[in-house]
């Protein structure tokens, strides 16, 4: 991708046509996948995709490893669940509340910790993710601890309630579309270019007038806000949430999906999520421990052989 | 007119006195050389002027305004731009992209531009500026090469090109010709003179005496964190202290 913007871009560029085809394919998927369990998996994949697209803004653009994405996801899920259970706020309000709360937490954590060098930031997100899991388990008055929160009402559009899996998949797809458009705008803006500069060389970025601290906070906060959306989607889909979903292991899986698909690309997070979510489900039916090991193995292999993930491979073949 | 004034600049790293009570004036439009043996404190002074290190004591005044506690990006916005001793580039990006990122300060932000894109004349202004810098630095035929694929000499030139994107009034170069062959050094120095002709002031920190003596109008010699001598190259070359501690 070229960074220098062009004023004469064709309306239907190759990338745009390609994106539309992929999106149509995604719309038609439930026609092919008729099994109820696989439709469930489809929705989970789509929700994971929202998470990884969000994560990619910190990981792929600002170039900072963030191991708290599942924690922010949890904040979003609990926020919208509590909003609808305790205060009767509908899903649409819950999403906004979830985004604001996740983003606020990210700002609070990011402001001091993004002043530190990269590896310290990784440790802080790692610890923060674990602290969140402990809080979800122990803030009994809000989260009911390990018992979780049951009975979260379904999403309603007017009088129509989204209970079935296929319409819920379309709802999630709608959010994926929104998030993708947002991300596309982001990476083609001054903010996106500043993030790429920070990823490529932070000291150099600072020396040419980029407020690196501010932009890193932006990226981290946006990632968390998007995780908040995914949290609300998750809570209202399962109608039950418990602390066991939002763990460090989940953050690590999201990180692996992003890296294997290709960090810092538009399509990478979606490819990585689709492949690995399905793989994880299938592998878990054989042996959950084996699935974990395989994830670790994939991560190591990807880092050694294709640091830019599957998208990096595709680009290599294309340029040949 | 003085563009930059440094008064009593001091930096201790723990018990180590890197720079002690250092005074310096940079005049508008000059090419000033800062030389000294390894460990003399040149790079520390350099880092304090650009804001990458905070001084223990002392003041830095740029165009009459004190900037001692400003962050590096704020100083860049005022016009103080630097390069690095160990070539810093956006190495996996092309030359064009490197220069584009360098022009960050001339880009405008805001919600409206975020969602609806930049205005056409803003885009064409940015493209013009990028083209101008690339042809000015003679990197035209490298435009679509990855920065990391360039030969060393051109990487250093690209570093200067990125800095020019920020439109500096005071450009600080940390050993730009270190490791260059004579032809590359000549080309780089030629570029520096062109930059000065355009009205930019340049501070050149160098280890290599020869390049400085041949090109600078004024030279400051540092040794062990203190100023040893200051003057024209011929004065410096005849200075007994300098000869004793450095030229040997």
Coordinates of C-alpha atoms in Angstrom, one line a residue:
Chain A
X1 CA 0.0 0.0 0.0
X2 CA 1.3 3.5 -0.9
X3 CA 1.1 6.1 1.8
X4 CA 1.1 9.2 -0.3
X5 CA -2.5 10.0 -0.9
X6 CA -3.7 10.3 -4.5
X7 CA -6.4 12.8 -5.5
X8 CA -7.4 10.9 -8.6
X9 CA -8.5 7.5 -7.2
X10 CA -11.0 5.5 -9.3
X11 CA -14.3 5.0 -7.5
X12 CA -14.2 1.2 -8.2
X13 CA -10.6 0.4 -7.5
X14 CA -9.4 -3.2 -7.4
X15 CA -9.3 -3.3 -3.7
X16 CA -12.9 -2.0 -3.5
X17 CA -14.2 -4.5 -5.9
X18 CA -12.4 -7.3 -4.1
X19 CA -13.8 -6.1 -0.7
X20 CA -17.4 -6.1 -2.1
X21 CA -17.0 -9.6 -3.4
X22 CA -15.7 -10.8 -0.1
X23 CA -18.5 -9.1 1.7
X24 CA -21.2 -10.6 -0.6
X25 CA -19.5 -14.0 0.0
X26 CA -19.9 -13.4 3.8
X27 CA -23.6 -12.5 3.3
X28 CA -24.2 -15.8 1.4
X29 CA -22.3 -18.0 3.9
X30 CA -25.3 -19.0 6.0
X31 CA -27.0 -20.4 2.9
X32 CA -24.1 -22.9 2.7
X33 CA -23.7 -23.5 6.4
X34 CA -27.0 -25.0 7.5
X35 CA -25.9 -27.0 10.5
X36 CA -27.0 -25.2 13.7
X37 CA -23.7 -25.7 15.5
X38 CA -21.7 -24.4 12.6
X39 CA -24.0 -21.3 12.4
X40 CA -23.2 -20.8 16.1
X41 CA -19.6 -21.0 15.2
X42 CA -20.1 -18.5 12.4
X43 CA -21.4 -15.9 14.8
X44 CA -18.5 -16.5 17.2
X45 CA -16.1 -16.2 14.4
X46 CA -17.7 -12.9 13.4
X47 CA -17.5 -11.6 16.9
X48 CA -13.8 -12.6 17.1
X49 CA -13.2 -10.8 13.8
X50 CA -14.5 -7.6 15.4
X51 CA -12.0 -8.1 18.3
X52 CA -9.1 -8.8 16.0
X53 CA -9.8 -5.9 13.7
X54 CA -9.7 -3.7 16.7
X55 CA -6.6 -5.3 18.1
X56 CA -4.9 -4.8 14.7
X57 CA -5.0 -1.0 15.2
X58 CA -2.7 -1.3 18.2
X59 CA -0.7 -4.3 17.0
X60 CA -0.5 -3.8 13.2
X61 CA -0.5 0.0 13.0
X62 CA 0.9 1.5 16.3
X63 CA 3.2 -1.6 16.5
X64 CA 2.5 -2.3 20.1
X65 CA 1.7 -5.8 21.4
X66 CA -1.5 -5.6 23.5
X67 CA -2.4 -8.6 25.6
X68 CA -5.5 -7.1 27.2
X69 CA -7.9 -7.2 24.3
X70 CA -10.0 -10.1 25.9
X71 CA -10.1 -8.0 29.1
X72 CA -11.5 -5.0 27.2
X73 CA -13.9 -7.4 25.5
X74 CA -15.0 -8.5 29.0
X75 CA -15.5 -4.9 30.2
X76 CA -17.7 -4.4 27.1
X77 CA -19.7 -7.6 27.7
X78 CA -20.3 -6.9 31.4
X79 CA -21.1 -3.2 30.7
X80 CA -23.8 -3.9 28.2
X81 CA -25.1 -6.9 30.2
X82 CA -25.4 -4.8 33.4
X83 CA -26.9 -1.9 31.4
X84 CA -29.7 -4.1 30.1
X85 CA -30.3 -6.3 33.2
X86 CA -30.1 -3.6 35.9
X87 CA -31.1 -0.5 34.1
X88 CA -33.2 -1.8 31.2
X89 CA -31.1 -0.1 28.6
X90 CA -31.6 -1.7 25.2
X91 CA -28.7 -3.2 23.2
X92 CA -28.0 -0.1 21.1
X93 CA -27.5 2.0 24.2
X94 CA -25.5 -0.9 25.7
X95 CA -23.1 -0.9 22.8
X96 CA -22.3 2.7 23.2
X97 CA -21.9 2.3 27.0
X98 CA -19.6 -0.7 26.4
X99 CA -17.5 1.3 24.0
X100 CA -17.2 4.2 26.3
X101 CA -16.3 2.1 29.3
X102 CA -13.7 0.0 27.5
X103 CA -12.2 3.1 25.9
X104 CA -12.1 4.9 29.2
X105 CA -10.3 2.0 30.9
X106 CA -7.8 1.9 28.0
X107 CA -7.1 5.6 28.2
X108 CA -6.6 5.2 32.0
X109 CA -4.1 2.4 31.6
X110 CA -2.6 3.6 28.3
X111 CA -1.8 7.2 29.4
X112 CA 0.9 6.3 31.9
X113 CA 2.1 3.0 30.4
X114 CA 2.5 4.2 26.8
X115 CA 5.2 6.5 28.0
X116 CA 7.3 3.4 28.6
X117 CA 9.3 1.4 26.0
X118 CA 7.4 -1.3 24.1
X119 CA 8.2 -4.4 26.1
X120 CA 7.1 -2.7 29.4
X121 CA 3.8 -1.9 27.8
X122 CA 3.4 -5.5 26.9
X123 CA 3.9 -6.6 30.5
X124 CA 1.4 -3.9 31.7
X125 CA -1.3 -5.1 29.3
X126 CA -0.6 -8.7 30.3
X127 CA -1.0 -7.9 34.0
X128 CA -4.0 -5.6 33.4
X129 CA -5.7 -8.4 31.5
X130 CA -5.2 -10.8 34.4
X131 CA -6.4 -8.2 36.9
X132 CA -9.6 -7.8 34.9
X133 CA -10.2 -11.6 35.0
X134 CA -9.7 -11.5 38.8
X135 CA -12.1 -8.5 39.0
X136 CA -14.8 -10.3 36.9
X137 CA -14.5 -13.2 39.3
X138 CA -14.6 -11.2 42.5
X139 CA -16.8 -8.1 42.0
X140 CA -19.7 -10.2 43.1
X141 CA -22.2 -7.3 43.3
X142 CA -21.8 -6.4 39.7
X143 CA -20.6 -9.6 37.9
X144 CA -21.9 -12.3 40.3
X145 CA -18.4 -13.8 40.1
X146 CA -18.0 -17.3 38.7
X147 CA -21.8 -17.7 38.5
X148 CA -21.9 -15.2 35.7
X149 CA -24.8 -13.1 34.5
X150 CA -27.7 -15.1 32.9
X151 CA -30.8 -13.9 31.2
X152 CA -29.4 -11.1 29.1
X153 CA -32.2 -10.0 26.8
X154 CA -31.8 -10.5 23.0
X155 CA -31.2 -7.6 20.7
X156 CA -34.4 -5.9 19.5
X157 CA -34.9 -3.8 16.4
X158 CA -38.2 -2.1 16.9
X159 CA -40.5 -5.0 17.9
X160 CA -38.4 -7.6 16.1
X161 CA -36.2 -9.6 18.4
X162 CA -33.0 -11.2 17.0
X163 CA -33.1 -14.7 18.5
X164 CA -32.0 -16.9 15.6
X165 CA -28.4 -17.3 14.7
X166 CA -28.6 -16.2 11.1
X167 CA -30.0 -12.8 11.7
X168 CA -27.6 -12.4 14.6
X169 CA -24.8 -13.2 12.2
X170 CA -26.0 -10.4 9.9
X171 CA -26.1 -8.0 12.9
X172 CA -22.5 -8.9 13.6
X173 CA -21.6 -8.6 10.0
X174 CA -23.1 -5.1 10.0
X175 CA -20.8 -4.1 12.8
X176 CA -17.8 -5.7 11.0
X177 CA -18.6 -3.5 8.0
X178 CA -18.8 -0.4 10.2
X179 CA -15.5 -1.3 11.9
X180 CA -13.8 -2.1 8.6
X181 CA -14.9 1.2 7.1
X182 CA -13.7 3.0 10.2
X183 CA -10.3 1.2 10.0
X184 CA -10.0 2.0 6.3
X185 CA -10.6 5.7 7.0
X186 CA -8.2 5.5 9.9
X187 CA -5.2 4.0 8.0
X188 CA -5.7 6.5 5.1
X189 CA -5.8 9.5 7.4
X190 CA -3.1 11.6 9.0
X191 CA -3.6 9.6 12.2
X192 CA -3.0 6.3 10.4
X193 CA 0.1 7.5 8.7
X194 CA 1.4 8.8 12.1
X195 CA 0.7 5.3 13.6
X196 CA 2.7 3.7 10.8
X197 CA 5.5 6.1 11.4
X198 CA 5.5 5.1 15.1
X199 CA 5.5 1.4 14.2
X200 CA 8.4 1.8 11.8
X201 CA 10.5 4.0 14.1
X202 CA 9.3 5.7 17.2
X203 CA 12.3 8.0 17.8
X204 CA 12.3 9.1 14.2
X205 CA 8.5 9.7 14.3
X206 CA 8.9 11.9 17.4
X207 CA 11.8 13.8 15.7
X208 CA 9.7 14.9 12.7
X209 CA 7.0 16.3 14.9
X210 CA 4.6 13.3 15.6
X211 CA 3.2 13.4 19.1
X212 CA 3.9 9.7 19.6
X213 CA 2.5 9.4 23.1
X214 CA -0.9 10.9 22.0
X215 CA -1.2 8.8 18.9
X216 CA -0.4 5.6 20.7
X217 CA -3.1 6.4 23.3
X218 CA -5.5 7.0 20.4
X219 CA -4.7 3.6 18.9
X220 CA -5.0 1.7 22.2
X221 CA -8.2 3.4 23.1
X222 CA -9.8 2.8 19.7
X223 CA -8.8 -0.9 19.9
X224 CA -10.5 -1.1 23.3
X225 CA -13.6 0.7 22.1
X226 CA -13.9 -1.8 19.3
X227 CA -13.5 -4.7 21.8
X228 CA -16.3 -3.1 23.7
X229 CA -18.6 -3.5 20.6
X230 CA -17.6 -7.1 20.4
X231 CA -18.3 -7.5 24.1
X232 CA -21.9 -6.2 23.8
X233 CA -22.4 -8.5 20.7
X234 CA -21.2 -11.5 22.7
X235 CA -23.3 -10.8 25.8
X236 CA -26.5 -10.4 23.8
X237 CA -25.8 -13.4 21.6
X238 CA -25.2 -16.0 24.4
X239 CA -27.6 -14.3 26.9
X240 CA -25.1 -15.5 29.5
X241 CA -21.6 -14.3 30.3
X242 CA -19.1 -15.6 32.8
X243 CA -15.5 -14.7 33.7
X244 CA -14.1 -17.8 32.0
X245 CA -14.5 -16.2 28.5
X246 CA -12.4 -13.1 29.0
X247 CA -9.1 -14.6 30.0
X248 CA -5.4 -14.0 29.2
X249 CA -5.5 -17.2 27.1
X250 CA -8.2 -15.6 24.9
X251 CA -6.1 -12.4 24.5
X252 CA -3.2 -14.6 23.4
X253 CA -5.5 -16.4 20.9
X254 CA -6.6 -13.1 19.4
X255 CA -3.0 -12.0 19.2
X256 CA -2.1 -15.2 17.3
X257 CA -5.1 -14.8 14.9
X258 CA -4.0 -11.3 14.1
X259 CA -0.4 -12.3 13.6
X260 CA -1.1 -15.3 11.4
X261 CA -3.7 -13.5 9.3
X262 CA -1.3 -10.6 8.9
X263 CA -0.9 -7.6 11.2
X264 CA -1.2 -4.1 9.7
X265 CA -3.5 -5.2 6.8
X266 CA -7.2 -4.9 6.1
X267 CA -7.9 -8.5 5.3
X268 CA -5.4 -10.2 7.6
X269 CA -7.4 -10.1 10.8
X270 CA -10.5 -11.6 9.1
X271 CA -8.5 -14.4 7.4
X272 CA -6.6 -15.2 10.7
X273 CA -9.8 -15.2 12.7
X274 CA -11.7 -17.4 10.3
X275 CA -9.0 -20.0 10.0
X276 CA -8.1 -20.2 13.7
X277 CA -11.5 -20.0 15.3
X278 CA -12.7 -22.9 13.2
X279 CA -9.4 -24.8 13.8
X280 CA -9.7 -24.2 17.5
X281 CA -13.3 -25.5 17.7
X282 CA -12.4 -28.6 15.7
X283 CA -9.2 -29.3 17.6
X284 CA -11.0 -28.7 21.0
X285 CA -13.3 -31.6 20.2
X286 CA -10.3 -33.9 20.0
X287 CA -8.3 -32.4 22.9
X288 CA -8.4 -28.9 24.4
X289 CA -4.7 -29.1 25.5
X290 CA -3.6 -30.0 22.0
X291 CA -5.5 -27.0 20.6
X292 CA -3.5 -24.7 22.9
X293 CA -0.2 -26.3 21.9
X294 CA -1.1 -26.0 18.2
X295 CA -1.8 -22.3 18.7
X296 CA 1.6 -21.8 20.2
X297 CA 3.2 -23.8 17.4
X298 CA 1.4 -21.7 14.7
X299 CA 2.5 -18.5 16.4
X300 CA 6.2 -19.6 16.5
X301 CA 6.0 -20.8 12.9
X302 CA 4.4 -17.6 11.7
X303 CA 7.0 -15.5 13.4
X304 CA 9.9 -17.5 11.9
X305 CA 8.6 -18.1 8.4
X306 CA 6.1 -15.3 7.6
X307 CA 6.3 -12.4 10.1
X308 CA 3.6 -10.6 8.0
X309 CA 1.2 -13.6 8.2
X310 CA -0.8 -15.0 5.4
X311 CA -1.3 -11.6 3.9
X312 CA 2.5 -11.3 3.7
X313 CA 2.6 -14.6 1.9
X314 CA 0.0 -13.5 -0.6
X315 CA 1.9 -10.3 -1.3
X316 CA 5.1 -12.2 -1.8
X317 CA 3.4 -14.5 -4.4
X318 CA 1.8 -11.4 -6.1
X319 CA 5.1 -9.5 -6.4
X320 CA 6.9 -12.5 -7.9
Chain B
X1 CA 20.8 37.0 14.7
X2 CA 21.0 34.1 17.1
X3 CA 18.6 31.3 16.3
X4 CA 19.6 29.1 19.3
X5 CA 21.3 29.9 22.6
X6 CA 22.5 27.4 25.1
X7 CA 23.3 28.6 28.5
X8 CA 25.1 26.6 31.2
X9 CA 23.9 23.3 29.9
X10 CA 24.8 20.4 32.2
X11 CA 24.0 16.7 32.2
X12 CA 25.0 14.1 34.8
X13 CA 24.3 10.5 34.2
X14 CA 24.4 9.3 37.8
X15 CA 27.9 10.4 38.9
X16 CA 29.2 10.7 35.3
X17 CA 29.5 14.3 34.1
X18 CA 28.6 14.0 30.4
X19 CA 28.3 17.7 29.8
X20 CA 29.4 20.5 32.2
X21 CA 28.3 24.1 32.0
X22 CA 28.3 24.3 28.2
X23 CA 27.5 27.5 26.4
X24 CA 26.8 27.8 22.7
X25 CA 25.3 30.2 20.2
X26 CA 24.1 29.2 16.8
X27 CA 23.6 32.1 14.3
X28 CA 20.9 32.3 11.7
X29 CA 21.9 30.7 8.4
X30 CA 25.3 29.3 9.4
X31 CA 26.8 25.9 9.2
X32 CA 28.2 25.3 12.6
X33 CA 30.4 22.3 13.4
X34 CA 30.5 20.6 16.7
X35 CA 33.5 18.3 17.0
X36 CA 35.4 16.4 19.6
X37 CA 36.7 12.9 20.4
X38 CA 34.5 10.0 21.4
X39 CA 32.8 10.6 24.7
X40 CA 33.3 14.4 24.6
X41 CA 29.5 14.9 25.1
X42 CA 28.6 16.0 21.5
X43 CA 25.7 13.7 21.2
X44 CA 24.5 14.5 24.7
X45 CA 24.4 18.2 23.8
X46 CA 22.6 17.3 20.6
X47 CA 20.0 15.2 22.4
X48 CA 19.4 18.0 24.9
X49 CA 18.8 20.6 22.1
X50 CA 16.4 18.3 20.4
X51 CA 14.6 17.2 23.6
X52 CA 15.5 13.6 23.7
X53 CA 17.4 14.0 26.9
X54 CA 16.4 16.5 29.7
X55 CA 19.3 18.6 31.0
X56 CA 20.3 18.4 34.7
X57 CA 20.9 22.2 34.6
X58 CA 20.9 25.0 32.1
X59 CA 18.7 26.7 29.5
X60 CA 18.0 26.2 25.8
X61 CA 16.5 29.3 24.1
X62 CA 15.3 29.0 20.5
X63 CA 14.4 32.2 18.6
X64 CA 14.1 34.0 22.0
X65 CA 11.8 31.4 23.6
X66 CA 12.9 29.0 26.3
X67 CA 12.3 25.5 25.1
X68 CA 14.3 23.6 27.8
X69 CA 11.3 21.4 28.9
X70 CA 9.5 20.9 25.6
X71 CA 9.0 17.5 24.1
X72 CA 10.9 16.6 20.9
X73 CA 7.8 16.7 18.7
X74 CA 6.9 20.2 20.0
X75 CA 10.5 21.3 19.1
X76 CA 10.1 19.8 15.6
X77 CA 6.9 21.8 15.2
X78 CA 8.9 25.0 16.1
X79 CA 11.5 24.0 13.5
X80 CA 14.2 22.0 15.3
X81 CA 14.7 18.8 13.4
X82 CA 17.4 16.2 13.8
X83 CA 18.8 13.0 12.3
X84 CA 20.3 10.1 14.2
X85 CA 23.8 8.8 14.6
X86 CA 22.7 5.2 13.9
X87 CA 20.7 5.8 10.7
X88 CA 17.0 5.8 11.6
X89 CA 14.6 5.3 8.7
X90 CA 11.2 3.8 8.2
X91 CA 13.1 0.9 6.8
X92 CA 10.4 -1.4 5.5
X93 CA 8.8 1.4 3.5
X94 CA 9.7 2.9 0.2
X95 CA 11.6 6.2 -0.2
X96 CA 8.4 7.9 -1.3
X97 CA 6.6 6.7 1.8
X98 CA 9.5 7.7 4.0
X99 CA 9.4 11.3 2.7
X100 CA 5.6 11.3 3.0
X101 CA 5.7 10.4 6.6
X102 CA 8.4 13.1 7.1
X103 CA 5.8 15.7 5.9
X104 CA 3.5 14.9 8.9
X105 CA 3.6 18.5 10.2
X106 CA 2.2 19.9 7.0
X107 CA -0.8 17.6 7.0
X108 CA -3.9 18.7 8.8
X109 CA -6.1 16.5 10.9
X110 CA -9.6 16.7 12.3
X111 CA -12.8 14.6 12.2
X112 CA -14.0 15.9 8.9
X113 CA -10.8 15.0 7.0
X114 CA -10.8 11.6 8.8
X115 CA -14.2 10.6 7.4
X116 CA -14.4 12.5 4.1
X117 CA -10.7 12.6 3.2
X118 CA -8.3 15.5 2.7
X119 CA -9.2 18.3 0.3
X120 CA -7.9 18.0 -3.2
X121 CA -5.6 20.9 -3.0
X122 CA -4.2 19.7 0.3
X123 CA -3.4 16.3 -1.3
X124 CA -1.7 18.0 -4.3
X125 CA 0.3 20.3 -2.0
X126 CA 1.5 17.3 -0.1
X127 CA 2.4 15.4 -3.3
X128 CA 4.2 18.5 -4.6
X129 CA 6.2 18.8 -1.4
X130 CA 7.2 15.1 -1.5
X131 CA 8.2 15.3 -5.2
X132 CA 10.2 18.5 -4.5
X133 CA 12.2 16.9 -1.6
X134 CA 12.8 13.7 -3.5
X135 CA 14.2 15.5 -6.5
X136 CA 16.1 18.0 -4.3
X137 CA 17.9 15.2 -2.5
X138 CA 18.5 13.3 -5.8
X139 CA 16.6 10.2 -4.8
X140 CA 14.4 10.3 -7.9
X141 CA 15.5 7.0 -9.3
X142 CA 15.1 5.3 -5.9
X143 CA 11.6 6.5 -5.3
X144 CA 9.9 3.1 -5.1
X145 CA 12.9 1.2 -3.5
X146 CA 12.6 0.0 0.0
X147 CA 14.6 2.2 2.4
X148 CA 16.5 -0.8 3.7
X149 CA 17.6 -1.8 0.2
X150 CA 19.4 1.5 -0.5
X151 CA 23.2 1.7 -0.2
X152 CA 24.4 3.2 3.0
X153 CA 25.3 6.6 1.6
X154 CA 21.8 7.0 0.1
X155 CA 20.2 5.9 3.4
X156 CA 21.9 8.8 5.1
X157 CA 20.7 11.2 2.4
X158 CA 17.1 9.8 2.8
X159 CA 17.4 10.5 6.5
X160 CA 18.0 14.1 5.7
X161 CA 15.2 14.0 3.2
X162 CA 12.8 12.8 5.9
X163 CA 14.0 15.6 8.2
X164 CA 13.4 18.2 5.4
X165 CA 9.8 17.1 5.3
X166 CA 9.3 18.7 8.7
X167 CA 10.5 22.0 7.2
X168 CA 13.3 22.8 9.7
X169 CA 14.7 26.2 10.4
X170 CA 17.4 24.5 12.5
X171 CA 18.6 21.2 11.2
X172 CA 20.8 19.1 13.5
X173 CA 22.8 16.3 11.9
X174 CA 24.5 13.7 14.0
X175 CA 27.6 12.4 12.1
X176 CA 25.9 12.3 8.7
X177 CA 29.0 11.4 6.8
X178 CA 30.3 8.8 9.2
X179 CA 31.2 5.6 7.3
X180 CA 30.7 7.3 3.9
X181 CA 33.2 6.9 1.1
X182 CA 34.8 10.2 -0.3
X183 CA 32.4 10.4 -3.2
X184 CA 29.4 10.0 -0.9
X185 CA 30.8 12.5 1.6
X186 CA 31.2 15.0 -1.2
X187 CA 27.6 14.5 -2.4
X188 CA 26.3 14.8 1.1
X189 CA 28.2 18.0 1.8
X190 CA 27.0 19.5 -1.4
X191 CA 23.5 18.8 -0.3
X192 CA 24.1 20.5 3.0
X193 CA 25.4 23.6 1.3
X194 CA 22.2 23.6 -0.9
X195 CA 20.1 23.3 2.3
X196 CA 21.9 26.3 3.8
X197 CA 21.4 28.3 0.7
X198 CA 17.7 27.8 1.1
X199 CA 17.9 29.5 4.5
X200 CA 18.1 26.6 6.9
X201 CA 20.6 26.8 9.7
X202 CA 22.6 23.6 10.2
X203 CA 24.4 22.2 13.2
X204 CA 26.8 19.4 12.2
X205 CA 28.1 17.1 14.9
X206 CA 31.0 15.2 13.6
X207 CA 33.7 12.9 14.7
X208 CA 35.6 13.3 11.4
X209 CA 37.6 16.6 11.6
X210 CA 38.4 16.9 8.0
X211 CA 34.8 17.1 6.8
X212 CA 34.1 19.8 9.3
X213 CA 37.2 21.8 8.7
X214 CA 36.5 21.9 5.0
X215 CA 32.9 22.9 5.1
X216 CA 32.0 24.8 8.3
X217 CA 32.3 28.5 8.8
X218 CA 32.5 28.2 12.6
X219 CA 33.6 25.2 14.7
X220 CA 33.2 24.4 18.4
X221 CA 35.5 21.8 19.9
X222 CA 34.3 19.8 22.9
X223 CA 36.4 17.6 25.2
X224 CA 35.4 15.7 28.3
X225 CA 32.0 17.5 28.5
X226 CA 33.4 21.0 28.2
X227 CA 34.0 23.5 25.5
X228 CA 37.6 23.5 24.5
X229 CA 37.7 26.1 21.8
X230 CA 35.5 28.0 19.4
X231 CA 36.3 29.8 16.1
X232 CA 37.0 29.6 12.5
X233 CA 38.5 26.3 11.1
X234 CA 41.9 27.8 10.7
X235 CA 41.9 29.2 14.2
X236 CA 40.8 25.8 15.6
X237 CA 43.5 24.0 13.6
X238 CA 46.2 26.2 15.1
X239 CA 44.8 26.1 18.7
X240 CA 47.4 24.4 21.0
X241 CA 44.8 22.8 23.3
X242 CA 42.9 21.3 20.4
X243 CA 46.0 19.9 18.8
X244 CA 47.1 18.5 22.1
X245 CA 43.8 16.8 23.0
X246 CA 42.5 15.9 19.6
X247 CA 44.4 16.4 16.5
X248 CA 47.4 15.0 18.2

